[in-house]
C-alpha cells in the first residue's frame, strides 16, 4: 500500500532578498527513496530543511495530508527524523547515549529502548562502536552513529521490537549520509536504507554520489538554477541534457550498466 507522506506545492524559499528556490512541487510516498542531487549551493540542504518543518512551518508543504502549519514540532518528530550534514556532538557523550537520544520523545521502558538500539546496531554493524566516546570516533564512524540515531527515532511508541518493523507513515531526511564512508560502508548503508524502504519507510537522501544512490532510489530530483530542473526515475532523469544543464559542463559521459541506471562519468 503506497501512501503520500509529504507533498510540496509550488514551494519558494528566500533568505533576505536572495531567492534560494522557486516553484518546487512534488510528492514523497511511502516505501520509496528520493535522491536530491545538484551542484554545490543549488539549494539541496535548503530544501531538506524546509521538509523538516523546523525553520518556519511552511503552508506549501504538507505531511500526511495536513499542512505543516497544523502540526506541533513534537508531533512532526514522531513521524520524521533528520540527519544533518556533518553531524557532531559538542559534548563527550557515549555512543549509546547518542543512540538512545533518538528515543527521548517516547514514554517506554528502558529495556525497550535498549532492544531497539541492539536492532539498529545490528543493521548498521555498530556493535564495535557501542560504549565509546563519540568525540573519539573517526568521521565515518560518527556518521554511522548519527544515521542510526535518526533511524532510532522512527519506531512508534511501544511498537514491538522486531527486525522487520512497519515503517509506513514515517519519513527519514538525510543530508549526504555516506559522504564520510568507505566503499564497504557506503554499500552497507545504502543496502540497509533500501531494506527500510521495503518496510514502508519514505527516505529523502541528498547526495553528490549519483552512481552510489541511483540503484537504490525510485525518484531523483535534480536541482539547478534555483529550481527543480528534472524529477523522475533515475533512468528517466540521468540523461546528458539534464546533467549538462545541472552541472554546467559538457564533460559528462553516461555508461550503460545492466539492470541499473547508467554510470555517470566525467
Ligand atoms: N542563512 C543563509 N543566508 C543566506 N544565504 C544562504 C543561507 N544559507 C544558505 N544560503 C545560500 O543558499 C544557497 C543554497 O545553499 P544550500 O546549503 O541549500 O546548498 P546545497 O545545494 O546544499 O550545497 P552543497 O552541495 O554545497 O551542500 C547557497 O548559495 C548558500 O550560500
Coordinates of C-alpha atoms and ligand atoms in Angstrom, one line a residue:
X1 CA 0.0 0.0 0.0
X2 CA 1.5 3.3 -1.1
X3 CA 0.6 6.5 0.7
X4 CA 1.6 10.1 0.2
X5 CA 3.9 11.1 3.1
X6 CA 4.9 14.6 2.1
X7 CA 3.6 16.9 -0.6
X8 CA 5.2 20.1 -1.8
X9 CA 3.0 22.6 -3.7
X10 CA 4.9 25.3 -5.5
X11 CA 7.5 25.9 -2.8
X12 CA 9.5 29.1 -3.0
X13 CA 12.3 29.9 -0.4
X14 CA 14.0 33.2 0.1
X15 CA 16.6 34.4 2.5
X16 CA 16.5 38.1 2.9
X17 CA 16.3 39.4 -0.6
X18 CA 18.0 36.3 -2.1
X19 CA 15.8 33.8 -3.8
X20 CA 17.2 30.3 -3.0
X21 CA 14.5 28.0 -4.5
X22 CA 11.4 28.6 -6.6
X23 CA 8.3 26.7 -7.7
X24 CA 9.3 23.2 -6.4
X25 CA 6.5 20.8 -6.3
X26 CA 6.4 17.0 -5.8
X27 CA 5.2 14.1 -3.7
X28 CA 7.2 11.8 -1.5
X29 CA 5.5 8.4 -1.0
X30 CA 5.9 5.5 1.5
X31 CA 8.3 2.8 0.6
X32 CA 10.4 4.9 -1.7
X33 CA 13.7 6.7 -1.6
X34 CA 14.1 10.0 -3.4
X35 CA 17.6 11.3 -4.1
X36 CA 18.2 15.0 -4.3
X37 CA 21.2 15.9 -6.4
X38 CA 22.7 19.0 -7.9
X39 CA 25.8 21.3 -7.8
X40 CA 27.1 22.9 -4.7
X41 CA 25.0 25.7 -3.4
X42 CA 22.0 24.9 -5.6
X43 CA 19.6 24.6 -2.6
X44 CA 19.5 20.9 -1.6
X45 CA 20.1 21.5 2.1
X46 CA 17.7 24.5 2.0
X47 CA 15.0 22.2 0.6
X48 CA 15.7 19.5 3.1
X49 CA 15.5 22.0 6.0
X50 CA 12.1 23.1 4.7
X51 CA 10.9 19.4 4.7
X52 CA 11.9 19.1 8.4
X53 CA 9.2 21.5 9.4
X54 CA 11.6 23.3 11.8
X55 CA 12.5 26.7 10.2
X56 CA 9.0 28.0 9.7
X57 CA 6.1 25.7 9.4
X58 CA 5.5 26.2 5.7
X59 CA 2.0 26.2 4.3
X60 CA 3.1 24.9 0.9
X61 CA 4.4 21.6 2.5
X62 CA 2.1 19.0 3.9
X63 CA 2.8 15.9 6.0
X64 CA 0.3 13.0 5.8
X65 CA -2.3 15.3 4.2
X66 CA -2.1 18.2 6.7
X67 CA -0.2 21.4 6.2
X68 CA 3.0 21.5 8.4
X69 CA 1.5 24.7 9.9
X70 CA -1.1 22.4 11.6
X71 CA 1.5 20.2 13.3
X72 CA 3.3 20.7 16.6
X73 CA 7.0 20.1 16.4
X74 CA 6.7 17.2 18.8
X75 CA 4.1 15.5 16.6
X76 CA 6.3 16.1 13.5
X77 CA 9.2 14.5 15.3
X78 CA 7.1 11.3 15.8
X79 CA 6.8 10.9 12.0
X80 CA 10.1 12.2 10.6
X81 CA 13.8 12.0 11.6
X82 CA 16.6 14.1 10.2
X83 CA 20.3 13.6 9.8
X84 CA 22.1 16.9 9.0
X85 CA 25.3 17.2 7.0
X86 CA 28.4 16.5 9.1
X87 CA 26.7 15.9 12.5
X88 CA 28.8 16.4 15.6
X89 CA 28.3 16.4 19.3
X90 CA 29.7 19.3 21.3
X91 CA 29.8 17.1 24.4
X92 CA 31.7 13.9 25.2
X93 CA 28.6 11.7 25.0
X94 CA 29.0 8.0 24.8
X95 CA 27.7 6.5 21.5
X96 CA 24.9 4.6 23.4
X97 CA 23.7 7.9 24.8
X98 CA 23.6 9.4 21.4
X99 CA 21.6 6.5 20.0
X100 CA 19.2 6.5 22.9
X101 CA 18.5 10.2 22.5
X102 CA 16.7 9.0 19.3
X103 CA 14.0 7.6 21.7
X104 CA 13.8 10.6 24.1
X105 CA 10.4 11.6 22.7
X106 CA 8.7 8.4 23.8
X107 CA 7.5 7.1 27.1
X108 CA 8.6 3.4 27.1
X109 CA 10.6 1.1 29.3
X110 CA 14.3 1.5 29.1
X111 CA 14.8 -2.2 28.1
X112 CA 12.6 -1.5 25.1
X113 CA 14.9 1.3 24.0
X114 CA 17.9 -0.9 24.5
X115 CA 16.3 -3.6 22.4
X116 CA 15.8 -1.1 19.5
X117 CA 19.4 0.0 19.9
X118 CA 20.6 -3.5 19.5
X119 CA 18.4 -4.0 16.5
X120 CA 19.7 -0.8 14.8
X121 CA 23.3 -1.5 15.8
X122 CA 22.9 -4.9 14.0
X123 CA 21.6 -3.3 10.8
X124 CA 24.4 -0.8 10.6
X125 CA 27.2 -3.0 12.1
X126 CA 27.7 -0.7 15.0
X127 CA 28.5 -3.2 17.8
X128 CA 32.2 -2.3 17.9
X129 CA 31.3 1.4 18.2
X130 CA 28.9 1.0 21.2
X131 CA 30.0 2.4 24.6
X132 CA 32.6 4.6 23.0
X133 CA 33.2 8.4 23.4
X134 CA 31.6 10.0 20.3
X135 CA 34.3 12.6 20.1
X136 CA 37.0 9.9 19.7
X137 CA 35.4 8.2 16.7
X138 CA 36.5 8.8 13.1
X139 CA 34.4 10.9 10.8
X140 CA 32.8 7.9 9.1
X141 CA 32.2 6.1 12.4
X142 CA 30.5 9.2 13.8
X143 CA 28.4 9.5 10.6
X144 CA 27.1 5.9 11.0
X145 CA 26.2 6.6 14.7
X146 CA 24.2 9.7 13.8
X147 CA 22.4 7.9 11.0
X148 CA 21.4 5.2 13.4
X149 CA 20.2 7.7 15.9
X150 CA 17.9 9.2 13.3
X151 CA 16.6 5.7 12.5
X152 CA 16.0 5.0 16.2
X153 CA 13.5 7.9 16.3
X154 CA 11.3 6.3 13.7
X155 CA 9.7 3.4 15.6
X156 CA 6.3 4.2 17.1
X157 CA 6.0 4.3 20.9
X158 CA 5.7 0.7 22.3
X159 CA 6.0 -0.8 18.8
X160 CA 7.2 -4.4 19.3
X161 CA 10.9 -4.7 18.6
X162 CA 11.5 -6.8 15.5
X163 CA 13.9 -6.9 12.6
X164 CA 11.0 -6.0 10.2
X165 CA 9.0 -3.2 11.9
X166 CA 6.3 -1.4 10.0
X167 CA 7.6 1.9 8.9
X168 CA 4.7 3.2 6.8
X169 CA 3.9 6.8 7.6
X170 CA 7.5 7.6 8.6
X171 CA 9.9 9.9 6.8
X172 CA 13.8 9.9 7.1
X173 CA 15.6 13.0 5.8
X174 CA 19.3 12.5 5.1
X175 CA 21.8 15.2 4.1
X176 CA 24.8 13.4 2.5
X177 CA 24.7 10.3 4.8
X178 CA 27.5 8.5 3.1
X179 CA 29.9 11.4 2.5
X180 CA 32.5 10.1 5.0
X181 CA 32.1 6.4 4.5
X182 CA 34.5 4.0 2.8
X183 CA 33.3 1.8 -0.1
X184 CA 32.2 -1.1 2.2
X185 CA 30.1 1.1 4.5
X186 CA 28.7 3.1 1.6
X187 CA 27.3 -0.1 0.2
X188 CA 26.1 -1.4 3.6
X189 CA 24.3 1.8 4.4
X190 CA 22.6 2.0 1.1
X191 CA 21.6 -1.7 1.3
X192 CA 20.1 -1.1 4.7
X193 CA 18.3 2.1 3.7
X194 CA 16.9 0.0 0.7
X195 CA 15.7 -2.6 3.3
X196 CA 14.0 0.1 5.4
X197 CA 12.1 1.4 2.3
X198 CA 10.8 -2.1 1.8
X199 CA 9.4 -1.9 5.3
X200 CA 7.4 1.2 4.2
X201 CA 9.8 4.0 5.1
X202 CA 9.9 7.1 2.9
X203 CA 13.5 8.4 2.6
X204 CA 14.9 11.6 1.1
X205 CA 18.6 11.5 0.6
X206 CA 20.8 14.3 -0.6
X207 CA 24.0 13.0 -2.3
X208 CA 26.8 14.0 -4.6
X209 CA 27.4 10.4 -5.3
X210 CA 24.9 9.8 -8.1
X211 CA 26.3 6.4 -9.0
X212 CA 26.0 5.1 -5.4
X213 CA 22.4 6.2 -4.8
X214 CA 20.8 5.8 -8.3
X215 CA 20.3 2.0 -8.0
X216 CA 18.6 2.4 -4.6
X217 CA 16.2 5.3 -5.3
X218 CA 12.9 5.2 -7.1
X219 CA 12.8 9.0 -7.7
X220 CA 15.5 11.6 -8.4
X221 CA 15.0 15.3 -8.1
X222 CA 17.7 17.4 -9.9
X223 CA 18.1 20.9 -8.6
X224 CA 19.7 23.8 -10.5
X225 CA 19.1 27.4 -11.4
X226 CA 17.2 27.8 -8.1
X227 CA 14.6 25.3 -9.2
X228 CA 13.9 21.6 -9.8
X229 CA 15.0 21.0 -13.4
X230 CA 14.1 17.3 -13.5
X231 CA 12.1 14.8 -11.5
X232 CA 11.5 11.2 -12.3
X233 CA 13.1 7.7 -12.1
X234 CA 16.9 7.6 -12.2
X235 CA 16.6 6.1 -15.7
X236 CA 14.5 9.0 -16.9
X237 CA 16.5 11.7 -15.2
X238 CA 20.1 10.6 -15.8
X239 CA 20.4 12.0 -19.3
X240 CA 23.1 14.2 -20.9
X241 CA 20.7 17.2 -21.4
X242 CA 19.7 17.2 -17.7
X243 CA 23.2 16.5 -16.3
X244 CA 25.0 19.1 -18.5
X245 CA 22.4 21.7 -17.5
X246 CA 22.6 20.8 -13.9
X247 CA 26.4 20.7 -13.6
X248 CA 27.1 23.3 -16.3
X249 CA 29.7 21.1 -18.0
X250 CA 29.6 19.1 -21.2
X251 CA 32.4 16.8 -19.8
X252 CA 29.9 14.1 -18.8
X253 CA 29.6 10.6 -20.1
X254 CA 26.8 8.0 -19.5
X255 CA 28.0 4.4 -19.4
X256 CA 25.2 1.8 -19.5
X257 CA 25.0 -0.7 -16.6
X258 CA 23.0 -3.9 -17.0
X259 CA 19.9 -3.8 -14.7
X260 CA 20.9 -0.4 -13.2
X261 CA 20.7 3.3 -14.1
X262 CA 23.7 4.4 -16.2
X263 CA 27.0 5.2 -14.6
X264 CA 27.8 8.9 -14.7
X265 CA 31.4 9.5 -15.6
X266 CA 33.3 12.8 -16.1
Ligands
LIG1 N1 21.5 31.6 6.0 C1 21.7 31.9 4.8 N2 21.7 33.1 4.3 C2 21.9 33.5 3.0 N3 22.2 32.6 2.1 C3 22.2 31.3 2.5 C4 22.0 30.9 3.8 N4 22.1 29.5 3.9 C5 22.4 29.1 2.6 N5 22.4 30.2 1.8 C6 22.8 30.1 0.4 O1 21.7 29.4 -0.2 C7 22.3 28.6 -1.3 C8 21.9 27.2 -1.2 O2 22.6 26.6 0.0 P1 22.4 25.1 0.3 O3 23.2 24.8 1.6 O4 21.0 24.7 0.3 O5 23.1 24.4 -0.9 P2 23.4 22.8 -1.2 O6 22.8 22.6 -2.6 O7 23.0 22.0 -0.1 O8 25.0 22.9 -1.3 P3 26.2 21.8 -1.1 O9 26.1 20.8 -2.1 O10 27.4 22.6 -1.2 O11 26.0 21.2 0.3 C9 23.8 28.9 -1.3 O12 24.1 29.8 -2.3 C10 24.1 29.4 0.0 O13 25.1 30.3 0.0

